[in-house]
Tab-separated table of C-alpha atoms (C1' of nucleotides) in Angstrom:
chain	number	residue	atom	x	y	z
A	1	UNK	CA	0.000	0.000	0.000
A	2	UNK	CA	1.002	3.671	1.255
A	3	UNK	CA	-0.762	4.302	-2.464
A	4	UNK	CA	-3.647	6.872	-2.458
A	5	UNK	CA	-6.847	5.143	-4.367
A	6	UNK	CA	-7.582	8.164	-6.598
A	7	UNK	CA	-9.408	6.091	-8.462
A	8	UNK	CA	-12.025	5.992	-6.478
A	9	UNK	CA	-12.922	10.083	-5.635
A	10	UNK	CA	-13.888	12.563	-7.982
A	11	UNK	CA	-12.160	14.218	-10.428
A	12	UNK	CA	-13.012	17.443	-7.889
A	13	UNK	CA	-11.717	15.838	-4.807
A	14	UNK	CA	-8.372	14.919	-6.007
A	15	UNK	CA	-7.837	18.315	-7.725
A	16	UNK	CA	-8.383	19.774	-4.328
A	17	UNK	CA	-6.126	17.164	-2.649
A	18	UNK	CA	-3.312	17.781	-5.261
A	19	UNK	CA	-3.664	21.240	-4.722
A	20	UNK	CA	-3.584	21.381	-0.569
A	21	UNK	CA	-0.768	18.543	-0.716
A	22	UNK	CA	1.919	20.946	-2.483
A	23	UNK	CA	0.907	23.352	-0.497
A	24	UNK	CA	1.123	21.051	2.638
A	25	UNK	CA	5.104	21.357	3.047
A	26	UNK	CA	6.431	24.344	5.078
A	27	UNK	CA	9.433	24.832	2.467
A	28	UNK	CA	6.956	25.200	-0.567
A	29	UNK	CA	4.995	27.988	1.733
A	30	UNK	CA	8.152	29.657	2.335
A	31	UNK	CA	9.051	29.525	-1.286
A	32	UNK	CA	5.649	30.757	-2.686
A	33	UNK	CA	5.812	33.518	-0.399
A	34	UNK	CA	8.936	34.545	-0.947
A	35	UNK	CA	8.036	34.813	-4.991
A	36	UNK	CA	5.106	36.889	-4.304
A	37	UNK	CA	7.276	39.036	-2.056
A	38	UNK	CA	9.452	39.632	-4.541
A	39	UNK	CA	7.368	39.009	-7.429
A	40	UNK	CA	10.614	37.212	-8.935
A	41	UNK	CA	13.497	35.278	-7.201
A	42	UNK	CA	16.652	33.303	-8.018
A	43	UNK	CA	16.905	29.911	-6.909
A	44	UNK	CA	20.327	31.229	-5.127
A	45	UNK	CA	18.382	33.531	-3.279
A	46	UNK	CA	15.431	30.837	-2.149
A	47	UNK	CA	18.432	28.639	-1.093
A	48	UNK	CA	20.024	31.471	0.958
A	49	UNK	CA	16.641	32.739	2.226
A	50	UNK	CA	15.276	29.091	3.289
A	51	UNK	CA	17.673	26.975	5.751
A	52	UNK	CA	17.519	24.236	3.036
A	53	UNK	CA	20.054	22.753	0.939
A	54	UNK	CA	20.112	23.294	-2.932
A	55	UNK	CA	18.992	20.039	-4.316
A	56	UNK	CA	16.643	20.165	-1.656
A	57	UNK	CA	15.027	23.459	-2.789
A	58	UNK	CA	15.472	22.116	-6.452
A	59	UNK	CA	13.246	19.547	-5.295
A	60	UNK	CA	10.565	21.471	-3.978
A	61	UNK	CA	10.489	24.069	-7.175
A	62	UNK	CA	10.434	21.038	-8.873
A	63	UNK	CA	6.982	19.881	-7.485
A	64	UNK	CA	5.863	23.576	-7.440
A	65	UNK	CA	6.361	23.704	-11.126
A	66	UNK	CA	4.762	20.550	-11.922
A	67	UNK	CA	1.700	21.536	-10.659
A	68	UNK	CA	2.110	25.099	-12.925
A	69	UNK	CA	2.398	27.094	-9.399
A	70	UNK	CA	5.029	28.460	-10.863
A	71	UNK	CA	7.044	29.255	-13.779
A	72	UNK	CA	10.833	28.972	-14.209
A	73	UNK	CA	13.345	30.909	-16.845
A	74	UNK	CA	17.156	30.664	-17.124
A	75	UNK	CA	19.005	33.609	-17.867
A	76	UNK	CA	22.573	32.719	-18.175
A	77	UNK	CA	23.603	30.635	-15.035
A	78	UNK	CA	20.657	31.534	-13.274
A	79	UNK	CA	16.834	30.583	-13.439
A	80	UNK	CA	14.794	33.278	-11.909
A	81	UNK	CA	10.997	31.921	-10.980
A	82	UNK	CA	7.811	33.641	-10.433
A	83	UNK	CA	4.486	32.764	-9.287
A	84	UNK	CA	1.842	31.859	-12.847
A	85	UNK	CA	-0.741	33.981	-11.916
A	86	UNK	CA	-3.300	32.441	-14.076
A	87	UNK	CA	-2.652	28.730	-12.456
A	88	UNK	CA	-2.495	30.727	-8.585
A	89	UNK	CA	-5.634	31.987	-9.441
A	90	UNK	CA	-7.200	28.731	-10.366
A	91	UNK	CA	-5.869	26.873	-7.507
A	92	UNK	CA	-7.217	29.775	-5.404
A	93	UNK	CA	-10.943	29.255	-6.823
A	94	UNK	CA	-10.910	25.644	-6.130
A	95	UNK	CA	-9.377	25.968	-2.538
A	96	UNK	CA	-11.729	28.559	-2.135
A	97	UNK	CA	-14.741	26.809	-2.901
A	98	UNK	CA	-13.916	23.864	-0.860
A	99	UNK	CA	-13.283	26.416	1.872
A	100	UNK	CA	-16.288	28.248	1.691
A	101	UNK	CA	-18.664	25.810	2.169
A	102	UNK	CA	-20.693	25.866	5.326
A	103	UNK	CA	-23.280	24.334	7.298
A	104	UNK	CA	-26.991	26.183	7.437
A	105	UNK	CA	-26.995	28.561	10.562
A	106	UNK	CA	-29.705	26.917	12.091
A	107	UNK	CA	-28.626	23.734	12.114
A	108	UNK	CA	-27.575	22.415	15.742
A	109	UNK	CA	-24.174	20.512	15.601
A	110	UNK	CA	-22.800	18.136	18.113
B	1	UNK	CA	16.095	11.940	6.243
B	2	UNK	CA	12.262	12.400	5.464
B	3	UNK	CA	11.527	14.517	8.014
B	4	UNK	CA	10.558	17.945	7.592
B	5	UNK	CA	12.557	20.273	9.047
B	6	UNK	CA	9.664	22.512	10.753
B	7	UNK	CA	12.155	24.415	13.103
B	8	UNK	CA	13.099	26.341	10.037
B	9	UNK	CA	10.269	27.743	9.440
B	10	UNK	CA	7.862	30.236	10.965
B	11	UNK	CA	5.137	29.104	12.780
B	12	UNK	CA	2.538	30.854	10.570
B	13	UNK	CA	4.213	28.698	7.554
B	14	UNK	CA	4.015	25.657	9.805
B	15	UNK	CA	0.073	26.345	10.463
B	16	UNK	CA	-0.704	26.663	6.791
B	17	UNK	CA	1.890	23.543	5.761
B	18	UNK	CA	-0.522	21.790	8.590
B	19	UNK	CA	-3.609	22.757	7.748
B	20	UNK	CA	-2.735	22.358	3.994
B	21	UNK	CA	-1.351	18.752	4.408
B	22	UNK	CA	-4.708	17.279	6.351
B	23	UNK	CA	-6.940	18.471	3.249
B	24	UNK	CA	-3.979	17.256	0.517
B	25	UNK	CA	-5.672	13.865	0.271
B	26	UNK	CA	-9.176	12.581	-1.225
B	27	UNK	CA	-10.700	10.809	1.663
B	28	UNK	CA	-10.139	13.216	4.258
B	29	UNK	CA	-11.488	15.581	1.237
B	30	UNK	CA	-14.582	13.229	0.622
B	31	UNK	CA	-15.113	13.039	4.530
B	32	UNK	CA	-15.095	16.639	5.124
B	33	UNK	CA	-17.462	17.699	2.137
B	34	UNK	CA	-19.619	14.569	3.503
B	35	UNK	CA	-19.767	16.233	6.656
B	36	UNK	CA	-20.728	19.045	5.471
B	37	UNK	CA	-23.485	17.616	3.027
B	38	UNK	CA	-25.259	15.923	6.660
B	39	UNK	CA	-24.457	17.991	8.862
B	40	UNK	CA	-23.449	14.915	11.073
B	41	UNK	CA	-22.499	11.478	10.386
B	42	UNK	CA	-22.023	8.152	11.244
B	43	UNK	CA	-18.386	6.606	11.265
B	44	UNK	CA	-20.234	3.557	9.323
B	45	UNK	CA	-22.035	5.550	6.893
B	46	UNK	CA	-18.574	7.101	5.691
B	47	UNK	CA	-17.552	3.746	5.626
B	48	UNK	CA	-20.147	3.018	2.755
B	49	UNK	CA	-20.138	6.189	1.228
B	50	UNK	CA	-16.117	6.166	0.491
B	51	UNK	CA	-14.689	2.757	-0.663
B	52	UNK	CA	-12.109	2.520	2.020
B	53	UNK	CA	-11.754	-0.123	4.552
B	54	UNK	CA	-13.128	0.559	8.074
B	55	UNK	CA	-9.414	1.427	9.609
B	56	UNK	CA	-9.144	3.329	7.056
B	57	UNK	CA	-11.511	5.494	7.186
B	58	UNK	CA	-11.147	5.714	11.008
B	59	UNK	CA	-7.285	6.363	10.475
B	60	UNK	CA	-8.197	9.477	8.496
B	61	UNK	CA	-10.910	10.546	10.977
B	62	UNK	CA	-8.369	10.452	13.490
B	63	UNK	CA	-6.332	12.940	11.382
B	64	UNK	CA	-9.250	15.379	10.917
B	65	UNK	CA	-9.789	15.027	14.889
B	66	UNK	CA	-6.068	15.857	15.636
B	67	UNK	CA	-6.171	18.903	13.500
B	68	UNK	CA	-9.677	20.108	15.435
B	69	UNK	CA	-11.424	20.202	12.145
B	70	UNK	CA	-14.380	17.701	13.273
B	71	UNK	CA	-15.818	16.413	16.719
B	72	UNK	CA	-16.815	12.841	16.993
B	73	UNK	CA	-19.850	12.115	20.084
B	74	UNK	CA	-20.388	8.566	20.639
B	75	UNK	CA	-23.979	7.164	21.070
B	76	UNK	CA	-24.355	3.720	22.058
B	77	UNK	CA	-22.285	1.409	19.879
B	78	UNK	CA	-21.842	4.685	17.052
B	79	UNK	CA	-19.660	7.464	17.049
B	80	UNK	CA	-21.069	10.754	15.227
B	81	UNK	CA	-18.589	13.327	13.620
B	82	UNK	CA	-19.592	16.808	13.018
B	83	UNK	CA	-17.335	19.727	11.867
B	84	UNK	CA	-15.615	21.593	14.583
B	85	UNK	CA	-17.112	25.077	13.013
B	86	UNK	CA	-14.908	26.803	15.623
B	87	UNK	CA	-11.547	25.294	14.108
B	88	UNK	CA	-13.117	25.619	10.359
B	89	UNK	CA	-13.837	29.511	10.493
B	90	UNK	CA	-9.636	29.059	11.807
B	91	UNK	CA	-7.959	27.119	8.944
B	92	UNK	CA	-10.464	29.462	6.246
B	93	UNK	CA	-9.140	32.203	7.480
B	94	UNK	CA	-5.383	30.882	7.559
B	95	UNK	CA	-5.511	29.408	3.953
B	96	UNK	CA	-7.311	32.083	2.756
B	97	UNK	CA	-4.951	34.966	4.203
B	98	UNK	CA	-2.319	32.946	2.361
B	99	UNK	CA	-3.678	32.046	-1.054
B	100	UNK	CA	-4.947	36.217	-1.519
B	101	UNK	CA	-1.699	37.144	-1.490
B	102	UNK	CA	-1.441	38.321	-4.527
B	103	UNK	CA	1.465	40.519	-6.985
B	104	UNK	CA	0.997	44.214	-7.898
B	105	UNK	CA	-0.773	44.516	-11.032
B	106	UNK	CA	1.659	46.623	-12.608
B	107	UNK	CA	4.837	44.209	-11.810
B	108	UNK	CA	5.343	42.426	-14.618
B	109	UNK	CA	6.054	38.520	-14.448
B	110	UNK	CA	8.219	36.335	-16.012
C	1	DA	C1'	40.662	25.933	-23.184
C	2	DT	C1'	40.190	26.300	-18.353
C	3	DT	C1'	37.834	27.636	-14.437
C	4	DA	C1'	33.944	29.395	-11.802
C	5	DT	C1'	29.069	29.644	-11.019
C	6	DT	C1'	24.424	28.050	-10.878
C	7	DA	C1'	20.897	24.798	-10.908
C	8	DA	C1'	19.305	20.045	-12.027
C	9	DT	C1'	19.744	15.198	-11.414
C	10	DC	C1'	21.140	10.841	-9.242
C	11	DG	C1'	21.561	7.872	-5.530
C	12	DT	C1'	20.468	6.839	-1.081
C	13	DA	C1'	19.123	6.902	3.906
C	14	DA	C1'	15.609	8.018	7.119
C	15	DT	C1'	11.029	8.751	8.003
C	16	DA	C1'	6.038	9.264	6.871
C	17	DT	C1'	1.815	7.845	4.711
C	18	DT	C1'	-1.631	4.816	2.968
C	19	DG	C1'	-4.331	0.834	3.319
C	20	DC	C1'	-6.015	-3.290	5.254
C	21	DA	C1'	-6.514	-7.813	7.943
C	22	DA	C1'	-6.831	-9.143	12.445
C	23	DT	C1'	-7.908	-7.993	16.848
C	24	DA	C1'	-9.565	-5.321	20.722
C	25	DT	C1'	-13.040	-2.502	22.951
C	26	DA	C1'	-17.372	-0.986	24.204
C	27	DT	C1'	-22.210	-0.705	24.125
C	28	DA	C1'	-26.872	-2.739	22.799
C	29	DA	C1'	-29.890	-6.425	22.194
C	30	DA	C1'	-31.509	-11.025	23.052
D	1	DT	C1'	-24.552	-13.776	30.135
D	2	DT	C1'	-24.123	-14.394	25.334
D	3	DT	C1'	-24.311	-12.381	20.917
D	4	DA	C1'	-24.429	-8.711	17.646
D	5	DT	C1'	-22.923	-4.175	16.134
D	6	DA	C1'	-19.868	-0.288	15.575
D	7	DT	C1'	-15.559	1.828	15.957
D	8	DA	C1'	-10.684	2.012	17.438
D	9	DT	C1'	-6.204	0.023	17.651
D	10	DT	C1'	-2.364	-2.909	16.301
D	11	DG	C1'	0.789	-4.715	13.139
D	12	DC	C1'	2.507	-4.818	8.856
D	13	DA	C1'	3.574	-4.312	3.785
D	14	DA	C1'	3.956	-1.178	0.013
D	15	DT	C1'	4.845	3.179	-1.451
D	16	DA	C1'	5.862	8.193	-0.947
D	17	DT	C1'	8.307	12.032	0.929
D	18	DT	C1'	12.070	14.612	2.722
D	19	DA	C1'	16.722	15.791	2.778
D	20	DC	C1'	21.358	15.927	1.233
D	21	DG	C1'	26.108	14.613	-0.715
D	22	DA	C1'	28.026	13.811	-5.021
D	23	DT	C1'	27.804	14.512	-9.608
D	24	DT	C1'	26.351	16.443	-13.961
D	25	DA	C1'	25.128	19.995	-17.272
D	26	DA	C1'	25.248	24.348	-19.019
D	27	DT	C1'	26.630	28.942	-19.385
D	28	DA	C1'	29.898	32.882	-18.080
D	29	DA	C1'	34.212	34.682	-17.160
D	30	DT	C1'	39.174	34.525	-17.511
DNA sequence: ATTATTAATCGTAATATTGCAATATATAAA
DNA sequence: TTTATATATTGCAATATTACGATTAATAAT
């Protein structure tokens, strides 16, 4: 085992599972934040910022970019990455619905 | 290794890796939205509902009970599980502080 | 051409997660 | 008390994740 059954949830539920699980690593919240903080980062500078070593930060960029979090361009040595704002947003409209929903007020819970 | 280095990290990067990581996988997804659907539930109808064994399901409610996203009352031989609205209202506002972050219009990305 | 710099990849060890069968526990019913 | 029912726990196998040293690849600088 130690294999998720996607097979058996919705096409909805794993999307939303995919989503939270990248986002369930403390490095991969540091890293995302640091993009939007500076809109555009190094991979030097994520190394240096986050206590991590390199392939380990390689790693998690890695997954971040698979999922299209983010987007990744060399320039010379160097690959500078940003946050794709058009994938963000869509990740932020299915979190958000899955967040949103809520039980009737009137209904008494245990 | 395979152990996440939390002590790096903020605790407000922690919170949302947490949170994050207890929603990043379809049955605890399935459960929660199930939950929500009811109102309240029975262990066993969860049990039917998703196509996971019995410990497994339990496992996971276990998880969701940790986190303080649902409260379980037992009556007689059946335990009920309800979301913990209190802790819900707490992770929304967490995730959501973190996924409107968002980049100054103007900047322009890579 | 050689050397330096930067990031990706490979290989691997340690740990975590997922899933389930078997068993335990605890209450209800007979 | 015995039996049935419902859920939790234990133990375990398979797989995934995390982290990093060593190496590779690719460009820049000398």
């Amino acid at each position: 085992m130690g294999l998720t059954k996607t097979e058996i949830f919705t096409d909805a539920q794993n999307e939303i599972a995919l989503f939270a699980k990248v986002i369930g690593h403390p490095a991969r919240v540091a890293i995302l934040q640091q993009l939007f903080k500076l809109d555009t980062c190094f991979c030097g500078d994520l190394v240096d910022e986050i206590g991590l070593a390199q392939p380990t930060i390689s790693q998690h960029l890695k997954e971040l970019k698979h999922l299209g979090l983010i987007k990744g361009t060399v320039e010379g040595t160097s690959v500078y990455y940003c946050i794709n704002k058009t994938n963000w947003l869509k990740m932020k409209t299915v979190m958000r619905q899955f967040l949103d929903q809520d039980l009737p007020d009137n209904v008494e819970c245990c």
